[in-house]
Coordinates of C-alpha atoms in Angstrom, one line a residue:
Chain A
M1 CA -7.1 4.8 -10.8
A2 CA -10.1 2.5 -11.0
L3 CA -12.2 4.9 -13.0
E4 CA -9.2 6.0 -15.1
D5 CA -8.5 2.4 -16.0
V6 CA -12.1 1.7 -16.8
C7 CA -12.2 4.6 -19.2
S8 CA -8.7 3.7 -20.5
F9 CA -7.5 7.1 -19.5
K10 CA -3.7 7.1 -20.0
E11 CA -1.7 10.2 -19.0
R12 CA 2.0 9.7 -19.4
S13 CA 3.0 12.7 -17.2
V14 CA 0.9 11.4 -14.3
Q15 CA 2.5 8.0 -14.5
H16 CA 5.8 9.2 -12.9
K17 CA 3.9 10.8 -10.1
W18 CA 2.3 7.4 -9.4
F19 CA 5.7 5.8 -9.1
S20 CA 6.6 8.1 -6.3
F21 CA 3.4 7.0 -4.4
S22 CA 4.3 3.4 -4.6
S23 CA 3.9 1.4 -1.5
L24 CA 7.6 1.1 -0.9
G25 CA 7.8 4.8 -0.1
D26 CA 10.6 6.9 -1.6
A27 CA 9.1 10.1 -2.9
A28 CA 12.2 11.5 -4.6
I29 CA 13.7 8.6 -6.5
P30 CA 11.7 7.0 -9.3
F31 CA 11.9 3.5 -7.8
P32 CA 12.1 0.9 -10.5
M33 CA 10.3 -1.7 -8.4
S34 CA 7.0 0.3 -8.3
D35 CA 6.3 -0.6 -11.9
H36 CA 5.1 -4.0 -10.7
Y37 CA 2.5 -2.4 -8.4
N38 CA 0.6 -0.9 -11.3
L39 CA -0.8 -3.9 -13.1
R40 CA -1.8 -2.1 -16.3
Y41 CA 1.8 -0.9 -16.9
S42 CA 3.7 -3.7 -15.5
R43 CA 4.0 -5.8 -18.6
L44 CA 7.5 -4.6 -19.6
E45 CA 6.4 -1.4 -21.2
T46 CA 9.6 0.5 -20.6
S47 CA 13.0 -1.0 -20.6
E48 CA 14.4 0.9 -17.6
N49 CA 11.6 -0.3 -15.4
N50 CA 12.5 -3.9 -15.3
C51 CA 14.0 -4.1 -11.8
G52 CA 17.5 -4.1 -13.1
V53 CA 17.2 -7.4 -15.0
P54 CA 19.0 -7.0 -18.4
L55 CA 16.7 -6.9 -21.4
H56 CA 18.2 -9.9 -23.0
F57 CA 16.7 -12.1 -20.3
F58 CA 13.4 -11.6 -21.9
I59 CA 14.0 -14.2 -24.6
P60 CA 11.0 -15.8 -26.3
P61 CA 10.5 -19.4 -25.2
L62 CA 10.2 -22.4 -27.3
P63 CA 6.6 -22.7 -28.7
H64 CA 4.4 -25.3 -27.1
S65 CA 0.7 -26.2 -27.6
S66 CA -2.0 -25.4 -25.1
S67 CA -5.7 -25.8 -24.8
F68 CA -6.4 -22.3 -23.6
I69 CA -5.6 -18.9 -25.1
K70 CA -2.0 -19.0 -24.1
R71 CA -0.3 -15.7 -23.5
P72 CA 1.1 -14.8 -26.9
L73 CA 4.8 -14.5 -26.0
S74 CA 6.4 -13.0 -29.1
S75 CA 5.7 -9.5 -27.9
F76 CA 8.1 -10.1 -25.0
C77 CA 11.2 -10.1 -27.2
P78 CA 13.1 -7.1 -28.3
P79 CA 13.0 -6.7 -32.1
K80 CA 16.5 -8.1 -32.7
N81 CA 16.0 -11.4 -30.9
S82 CA 13.3 -12.9 -33.1
M83 CA 14.8 -16.4 -33.2
T84 CA 14.0 -18.9 -30.5
V85 CA 17.0 -20.1 -28.5
Q86 CA 17.5 -23.9 -28.8
R87 CA 18.8 -25.6 -25.6
P88 CA 21.6 -28.1 -26.0
F89 CA 20.0 -30.4 -23.3
R90 CA 16.5 -31.1 -22.0
L91 CA 15.5 -28.9 -19.1
A92 CA 14.5 -30.9 -16.0
H93 CA 13.4 -29.9 -12.5
G94 CA 14.7 -32.7 -10.4
T95 CA 15.1 -31.9 -6.7
T96 CA 13.7 -32.5 -3.3
T97 CA 13.4 -29.6 -1.0
L98 CA 11.3 -29.3 2.1
G99 CA 10.5 -26.9 4.9
F100 CA 8.4 -27.2 8.0
I101 CA 7.5 -25.3 11.2
F102 CA 7.6 -26.7 14.7
Q103 CA 7.8 -25.4 18.2
G104 CA 11.5 -24.8 17.9
G105 CA 11.5 -22.7 14.7
V106 CA 11.7 -23.6 11.0
I107 CA 13.7 -26.4 9.4
A108 CA 14.7 -26.2 5.8
A109 CA 16.2 -29.2 4.1
A110 CA 17.2 -30.0 0.5
D111 CA 19.2 -32.5 -1.5
T112 CA 22.2 -31.3 -3.5
R113 CA 21.9 -32.9 -6.9
A114 CA 21.6 -30.8 -10.1
S115 CA 20.3 -32.9 -13.0
A116 CA 20.1 -32.0 -16.7
G117 CA 17.9 -34.7 -18.2
G118 CA 19.6 -38.0 -17.3
L119 CA 22.9 -36.4 -16.4
V120 CA 24.0 -35.5 -12.9
A121 CA 25.3 -32.1 -13.8
C122 CA 26.6 -31.4 -10.4
P123 CA 26.4 -33.5 -7.2
A124 CA 27.1 -30.7 -4.8
V125 CA 24.9 -27.8 -5.4
H126 CA 23.6 -25.4 -2.7
K127 CA 19.9 -25.4 -2.9
I128 CA 19.4 -23.5 0.3
T129 CA 20.6 -19.9 0.3
P130 CA 20.5 -17.4 3.1
I131 CA 18.9 -14.1 2.2
H132 CA 19.6 -12.4 5.5
S133 CA 20.2 -13.4 9.1
H134 CA 16.6 -14.6 9.6
L135 CA 15.6 -15.8 6.2
V136 CA 16.7 -18.7 4.0
V137 CA 15.2 -19.7 0.7
T138 CA 15.2 -23.2 -0.8
S139 CA 15.1 -23.3 -4.5
S140 CA 13.8 -25.8 -7.0
G141 CA 13.1 -25.7 -10.7
S142 CA 15.6 -24.4 -13.2
G143 CA 18.9 -24.0 -11.4
A144 CA 20.0 -20.9 -13.3
D145 CA 16.7 -19.1 -12.8
C146 CA 16.8 -19.8 -9.1
M147 CA 20.3 -18.5 -8.7
L148 CA 19.4 -15.3 -10.5
W149 CA 16.3 -14.7 -8.6
E150 CA 17.9 -15.4 -5.2
R151 CA 20.6 -12.8 -6.0
I152 CA 17.9 -10.3 -7.1
L153 CA 15.9 -11.0 -3.9
I154 CA 19.0 -10.5 -1.7
R155 CA 19.7 -7.2 -3.5
E156 CA 16.2 -5.9 -3.2
I157 CA 15.8 -6.9 0.5
R158 CA 19.2 -5.3 1.3
L159 CA 18.2 -2.1 -0.6
Y160 CA 14.9 -1.9 1.3
Q161 CA 16.7 -2.4 4.6
L162 CA 19.2 0.4 3.8
R163 CA 16.5 2.8 2.6
H164 CA 14.0 2.2 5.4
G165 CA 16.0 1.2 8.3
H166 CA 14.1 -2.0 9.1
R167 CA 13.9 -5.4 7.6
L168 CA 11.0 -6.3 5.3
S169 CA 8.7 -8.9 6.8
I170 CA 8.7 -12.4 5.3
R171 CA 5.2 -12.0 4.0
A172 CA 6.1 -8.8 2.3
T173 CA 9.3 -10.4 0.9
A174 CA 7.1 -13.2 -0.6
K175 CA 4.7 -10.6 -2.1
L176 CA 7.6 -8.6 -3.5
L177 CA 9.2 -11.7 -5.1
S178 CA 5.8 -12.8 -6.5
S179 CA 5.3 -9.4 -8.1
M180 CA 8.8 -9.5 -9.6
L181 CA 8.2 -12.9 -11.1
H182 CA 4.8 -12.0 -12.5
P183 CA 5.9 -10.5 -15.8
F184 CA 7.6 -13.8 -16.6
K185 CA 4.5 -15.8 -16.2
G186 CA 3.9 -17.8 -19.4
T187 CA 7.6 -17.9 -20.3
E188 CA 9.7 -21.0 -19.7
M189 CA 11.2 -19.6 -16.5
C190 CA 10.6 -22.1 -13.7
V191 CA 11.3 -21.0 -10.2
A192 CA 9.7 -22.5 -7.1
L193 CA 11.1 -21.0 -3.9
T194 CA 10.2 -21.7 -0.3
L195 CA 11.0 -18.8 2.0
C196 CA 11.8 -20.1 5.5
G197 CA 12.3 -17.5 8.1
W198 CA 11.5 -15.8 11.4
D199 CA 9.9 -12.5 12.0
N200 CA 7.6 -12.3 15.1
G201 CA 7.2 -16.1 14.8
P202 CA 8.2 -18.8 12.3
K203 CA 7.1 -18.3 8.7
L204 CA 7.1 -20.6 5.8
I205 CA 5.9 -19.2 2.4
Y206 CA 6.0 -20.9 -1.0
V207 CA 6.5 -18.7 -4.0
C208 CA 6.3 -20.0 -7.6
S209 CA 6.9 -18.5 -11.0
D210 CA 3.4 -19.6 -11.9
G211 CA 2.3 -16.9 -9.5
A212 CA 1.3 -19.1 -6.5
R213 CA 2.1 -17.7 -3.1
L214 CA 1.1 -19.8 -0.2
Q215 CA 1.8 -19.5 3.5
G216 CA 1.7 -22.8 5.4
D217 CA 3.2 -25.1 8.0
V218 CA 4.9 -27.7 5.7
F219 CA 5.9 -27.5 2.1
S220 CA 7.9 -29.8 -0.1
V221 CA 8.8 -29.0 -3.6
G222 CA 10.4 -30.8 -6.5
S223 CA 10.2 -34.2 -8.2
G224 CA 10.9 -35.9 -4.9
S225 CA 8.3 -34.1 -3.0
P226 CA 5.6 -36.8 -3.0
Y227 CA 8.0 -39.1 -1.3
A228 CA 9.1 -36.4 1.2
Y229 CA 5.4 -35.6 2.0
G230 CA 4.8 -39.2 2.7
V231 CA 7.4 -39.3 5.4
L232 CA 6.6 -35.8 6.7
D233 CA 2.8 -36.2 6.9
R234 CA 3.2 -39.2 9.1
E235 CA 5.5 -37.9 11.8
L236 CA 5.2 -34.1 11.7
R237 CA 3.8 -32.5 14.9
W238 CA 4.2 -29.1 16.4
S239 CA 5.7 -30.6 19.6
L240 CA 8.8 -32.1 18.0
S241 CA 12.1 -31.4 19.7
K242 CA 14.9 -29.9 17.7
G243 CA 16.7 -33.2 17.4
E244 CA 13.6 -35.1 16.3
A245 CA 12.7 -32.4 13.7
I246 CA 16.2 -32.5 12.2
S247 CA 16.2 -36.2 12.0
L248 CA 12.7 -36.1 10.5
A249 CA 13.8 -33.7 7.8
R250 CA 16.9 -35.8 7.1
E251 CA 14.8 -38.9 6.8
A252 CA 12.3 -37.3 4.5
V253 CA 15.1 -36.1 2.1
F254 CA 16.8 -39.5 2.3
R255 CA 13.7 -41.4 1.4
A256 CA 12.9 -39.0 -1.4
T257 CA 16.4 -39.3 -2.8
H258 CA 16.2 -43.1 -2.5
R259 CA 13.2 -43.3 -4.7
D260 CA 13.5 -40.3 -7.0
A261 CA 16.2 -40.5 -9.6
Y262 CA 16.6 -36.8 -9.9
S263 CA 17.4 -36.2 -6.3
G264 CA 20.4 -37.4 -4.4
N265 CA 24.0 -37.1 -3.2
N266 CA 23.9 -35.0 0.0
V267 CA 21.4 -33.3 2.3
D268 CA 21.7 -29.7 3.5
L269 CA 19.9 -28.7 6.6
F270 CA 19.2 -25.3 8.0
H271 CA 17.5 -24.4 11.3
I272 CA 16.0 -21.0 11.7
T273 CA 15.0 -19.5 15.1
A274 CA 14.5 -16.1 16.6
Q275 CA 18.2 -15.8 16.8
G276 CA 18.8 -16.5 13.1
W277 CA 19.7 -19.4 10.9
S278 CA 22.2 -22.1 11.6
Q279 CA 23.5 -24.6 9.1
R280 CA 24.2 -28.3 9.8
K281 CA 27.1 -30.0 8.2
R282 CA 26.4 -31.4 4.8
E283 CA 25.8 -35.1 5.0
D284 CA 26.4 -37.7 2.4
L285 CA 23.3 -39.8 1.8
K286 CA 25.3 -42.7 0.4
E287 CA 26.6 -43.4 3.9
E288 CA 23.1 -43.0 5.3
Y289 CA 22.0 -45.6 2.8
Y290 CA 24.5 -48.1 3.9
R291 CA 23.8 -47.5 7.6
D292 CA 20.1 -48.0 6.9
K293 CA 20.8 -51.2 5.0
E294 CA 22.9 -52.5 7.8
K295 CA 20.3 -51.6 10.4
K296 CA 17.6 -53.5 8.3
G297 CA 20.0 -56.4 7.9
K298 CA 20.6 -56.6 11.7
K299 CA 16.8 -56.4 12.4
K300 CA 16.2 -59.2 9.9
N301 CA 18.8 -61.3 11.6
D302 CA 17.4 -60.6 15.0
K303 CA 14.0 -61.6 13.8
L304 CA 15.3 -64.8 12.3
K305 CA 17.0 -65.7 15.5
Chain B
M1 CA -10.2 -29.5 -9.1
E2 CA -11.7 -26.5 -7.4
Y3 CA -15.2 -25.9 -6.3
L4 CA -17.3 -22.8 -5.7
I5 CA -21.0 -22.6 -5.0
G6 CA -23.4 -19.7 -4.3
I7 CA -27.1 -19.7 -3.4
Q8 CA -29.2 -16.6 -3.2
G9 CA -32.0 -16.5 -0.6
P10 CA -34.8 -14.0 0.0
D11 CA -32.5 -11.8 2.1
F12 CA -29.1 -13.5 2.1
V13 CA -26.5 -15.1 -0.1
L14 CA -24.8 -18.3 1.0
V15 CA -21.5 -19.1 -0.6
A16 CA -19.0 -21.9 -0.1
A17 CA -15.6 -22.8 -1.6
D18 CA -13.2 -25.7 -1.2
N19 CA -10.0 -25.3 0.8
V20 CA -7.4 -27.0 -1.4
A21 CA -4.4 -25.2 -2.9
A22 CA -2.9 -27.7 -5.3
S23 CA 0.2 -27.8 -7.5
S24 CA -0.4 -30.4 -10.2
I25 CA -1.4 -33.5 -8.2
I26 CA -0.1 -32.5 -4.8
Q27 CA -2.3 -30.7 -2.3
M28 CA 0.0 -28.0 -0.9
K29 CA -2.5 -26.5 1.5
H30 CA -5.7 -27.9 3.1
D31 CA -6.9 -24.7 4.6
Y32 CA -6.7 -22.2 1.8
D33 CA -9.3 -19.4 1.7
K34 CA -10.6 -18.6 -1.8
M35 CA -12.9 -15.8 -0.8
F36 CA -11.8 -12.2 -1.1
K37 CA -13.7 -9.5 0.9
L38 CA -14.3 -6.6 -1.5
S39 CA -16.3 -4.6 1.0
E40 CA -18.4 -5.0 4.1
K41 CA -21.1 -6.8 2.1
I42 CA -19.4 -8.1 -1.0
L43 CA -17.4 -11.3 -1.4
L44 CA -15.5 -12.4 -4.4
L45 CA -14.8 -16.1 -4.8
C46 CA -12.0 -16.9 -7.2
V47 CA -10.7 -20.1 -8.7
G48 CA -8.5 -20.8 -11.7
E49 CA -4.8 -20.7 -12.7
A50 CA -2.3 -20.5 -9.8
G51 CA -1.0 -16.9 -9.8
D52 CA -3.9 -15.3 -11.8
T53 CA -6.5 -15.9 -9.1
V54 CA -4.7 -14.0 -6.4
Q55 CA -3.4 -11.3 -8.7
F56 CA -6.7 -10.6 -10.3
A57 CA -8.8 -10.8 -7.1
E58 CA -6.5 -8.6 -5.2
Y59 CA -6.5 -6.0 -8.0
I60 CA -10.3 -5.9 -8.0
Q61 CA -10.3 -5.8 -4.2
K62 CA -7.9 -2.9 -4.0
N63 CA -9.8 -1.0 -6.7
V64 CA -13.1 -1.4 -5.0
Q65 CA -11.5 -0.1 -1.8
L66 CA -10.0 2.8 -3.7
Y67 CA -13.4 3.7 -5.1
K68 CA -14.7 3.9 -1.5
M69 CA -11.8 6.0 -0.4
R70 CA -12.1 8.5 -3.2
N71 CA -15.9 8.8 -3.3
G72 CA -17.0 8.2 0.3
Y73 CA -19.5 5.5 -0.6
E74 CA -19.1 1.9 -1.7
L75 CA -19.6 0.2 -5.0
S76 CA -22.8 -1.8 -5.1
P77 CA -22.5 -5.5 -5.9
A78 CA -23.9 -5.0 -9.4
A79 CA -21.4 -2.3 -10.1
A80 CA -18.5 -4.3 -8.7
A81 CA -19.5 -7.3 -10.8
N82 CA -19.7 -5.2 -13.9
F83 CA -16.3 -3.6 -13.1
T84 CA -14.8 -7.1 -12.6
R85 CA -16.3 -8.3 -15.9
K86 CA -14.9 -5.2 -17.8
N87 CA -11.4 -5.9 -16.5
L88 CA -11.6 -9.6 -17.4
A89 CA -12.8 -8.6 -20.9
D90 CA -10.1 -6.0 -21.4
Y91 CA -7.4 -8.5 -20.4
L92 CA -8.9 -11.3 -22.4
R93 CA -7.6 -10.1 -25.8
S94 CA -4.4 -8.8 -24.4
R95 CA -1.0 -10.5 -24.2
T96 CA -1.8 -11.6 -20.7
P97 CA -5.4 -12.9 -20.2
Y98 CA -6.4 -14.0 -16.7
H99 CA -7.7 -17.6 -16.5
V100 CA -10.0 -17.2 -13.5
N101 CA -13.6 -18.3 -12.8
L102 CA -15.5 -16.1 -10.3
L103 CA -18.6 -15.8 -8.2
L104 CA -19.4 -12.4 -6.8
A105 CA -21.9 -12.4 -3.9
G106 CA -23.2 -9.3 -2.2
Y107 CA -26.0 -7.6 -0.4
D108 CA -27.2 -4.2 -1.6
D109 CA -29.2 -2.1 0.9
T110 CA -31.6 -1.1 -1.9
D111 CA -31.7 -4.1 -4.2
G112 CA -31.2 -6.9 -1.7
P113 CA -29.0 -10.0 -2.2
G114 CA -27.3 -10.7 -5.5
L115 CA -25.2 -13.5 -6.9
Y116 CA -23.1 -13.0 -10.1
Y117 CA -21.5 -15.7 -12.1
M118 CA -18.4 -14.9 -14.2
D119 CA -16.1 -17.1 -16.1
Y120 CA -12.7 -16.7 -17.7
L121 CA -14.2 -15.6 -21.0
S122 CA -15.7 -12.7 -19.1
S123 CA -19.3 -13.7 -19.3
L124 CA -21.5 -12.3 -16.6
A125 CA -24.9 -13.6 -15.4
K126 CA -26.9 -12.7 -12.3
A127 CA -28.3 -16.0 -11.1
P128 CA -30.3 -17.3 -8.1
F129 CA -27.7 -20.1 -7.7
A130 CA -24.4 -20.8 -9.4
A131 CA -21.4 -23.1 -9.1
H132 CA -17.9 -23.7 -10.6
G133 CA -16.3 -27.1 -10.7
Y134 CA -17.4 -30.6 -9.4
G135 CA -18.3 -30.7 -5.8
L136 CA -19.0 -34.3 -5.6
N137 CA -18.0 -36.1 -2.5
K138 CA -18.4 -39.8 -3.0
R139 CA -18.3 -40.4 -6.7
F140 CA -15.5 -38.2 -7.8
I141 CA -12.0 -39.6 -8.1
L142 CA -10.6 -36.5 -6.4
N143 CA -12.6 -35.7 -3.3
L144 CA -12.4 -32.3 -1.7
P145 CA -12.0 -32.7 2.0
S146 CA -13.3 -29.5 3.4
F147 CA -15.2 -26.3 2.5
T148 CA -15.4 -22.8 3.9
V149 CA -18.9 -21.5 4.1
R150 CA -20.0 -17.8 4.5
L151 CA -23.3 -16.0 4.6
I152 CA -23.9 -12.4 3.5
D153 CA -27.0 -10.6 4.7
K154 CA -27.9 -7.0 5.6
E155 CA -25.6 -7.2 8.7
G156 CA -22.6 -8.1 6.7
I157 CA -20.5 -11.2 6.1
H158 CA -20.7 -14.1 8.6
D159 CA -18.5 -17.1 8.8
L160 CA -20.3 -20.3 9.2
E161 CA -19.0 -23.7 10.3
K162 CA -16.4 -25.2 8.1
L163 CA -17.7 -28.3 6.3
T164 CA -15.5 -31.3 6.5
L165 CA -17.2 -34.0 4.5
G166 CA -14.4 -36.0 3.0
T167 CA -12.8 -39.1 4.6
K168 CA -9.7 -38.2 6.5

C-alpha cells in the first residue's frame, strides 16, 4: 500500500479486496466502515461508503476566514446543494461536562442546559448518554450533532458486538469514533465527546470533531470547563471515596453553572464501575444555590457572633 | 504552544518534546507523548493541528511498518523522511492538507545518526540541530511544564529522564 500510494497507483478492482481485509474483520460483506481505514480513499469518494449517514448531511458550511490554507470545502457538497444554509440563530457551545477516574471507578457529570445564543432552548437536556452497560458518553458542542453521533456510535458498537461476539474496547471505540468524525474535519460540525467507561479498568477518553483523541484521568469540556477544572484540580485524588467523588463532581458542575451563563439548570451524574453504570437522580442546582447561600449566611453570622 | 527539539551528535540523536495536549487555552493533558516510534531506530516527533498530528503520524508509522513486513528490511531514516515529505506534499494541494510540523530522528547502521526537519509546507532539511516552537521557560507567557527526552543510538531508542523545569 505504501509503495502503491507513493507511485499513485490506483486500481479500482483491488479496492474492494482491501475492504475485506479491514481491521474489523468480515471477509464476506463489504463493510462500509472500512472506508475510513484507508486514508487516501476516505474523503467521501463514494456515496455508499459513508457509514450510513445520509448524503444531505454533507452540507457546505458558512464561509469563514482563516490564516492557513483552509480545507476548501465546496467539494464536499453534492452538485444540487450549492447554496449555503443560513441558520436562524447563532450556534453556541455552552455546556459544562466533566469526567474523572478514581479508585471507585469513573464519574461522569454534566449540566442540563441547551442554549442557542442567549436563549435557553431547553433546561432539561440529557447530555450523558449510555452507549452500553459499561460505557457512557458526555456530549458537548452542537446538540444536534452530538445526538446524531451518539446514535451512530451506539449502532456501530452494537453491530460490532453482534458480528464478533465480544464488546469493543473503550480505546477502540474512541478510535472508531475519531475515524468516523475525520471526514467532517473542517466543516462546522462541532462534537466533543468524553467516553467514560470500564473495560479491564476505568477508562476516560476525550474525542473531538477536530480530531483530538486523548486518554486521561480527568477531563472537563465546554464553556464552563475552566471553572470546573478549578474545583476539580484542587480536590481530585485517586483515593476519594464514592461519596466524596460524587459530591466533588456535583460541586464542580455547580460552581461552573454559577459562573458560566451557558450552563445551568440541573446536574446529571453517572457512576461507572466494573458492574456497569448507575445514574443518580437529577438534581436541581437552584436549590443547591439557595442551600449554599444559606450555609454561607449561617457561617457569616457565626463569625460575627 | 508546542515545542520540539532535536540535536544530532557524533553517534546519537537526542530529541525532546513538551508534554502538553491543549484545547484552545486549556491544558487537557500534562503527560502527552508526541513521539511516534516508526521503527527500532526511528522516531517521528509531531506537533500541529489537533487531529492532523495523530492521523498523519499514525499513517506514516503504519506504512513504515508495512514496508518492513512486505520487504523484510526496514526503511532507512532518510527514506522514511522522504516518504513522509512526499505524503505531506501530496496532501498539501488537496482538499485536506495536514497542518503538522515534524522532526524525524533516526540512526542508520551505515550512515549513522540523522535528524530531519519538516514543516507543514512539506519542506525537508537534514540538519545537525533543529526545533519547532518556543521552548522558553522563564520569559514566555506560556511556560511548558515538562518535556519527554529520548536518545537514539546504534542500540535503539532509549528513554531519558523527563525534564520538569516549569514552576508547579
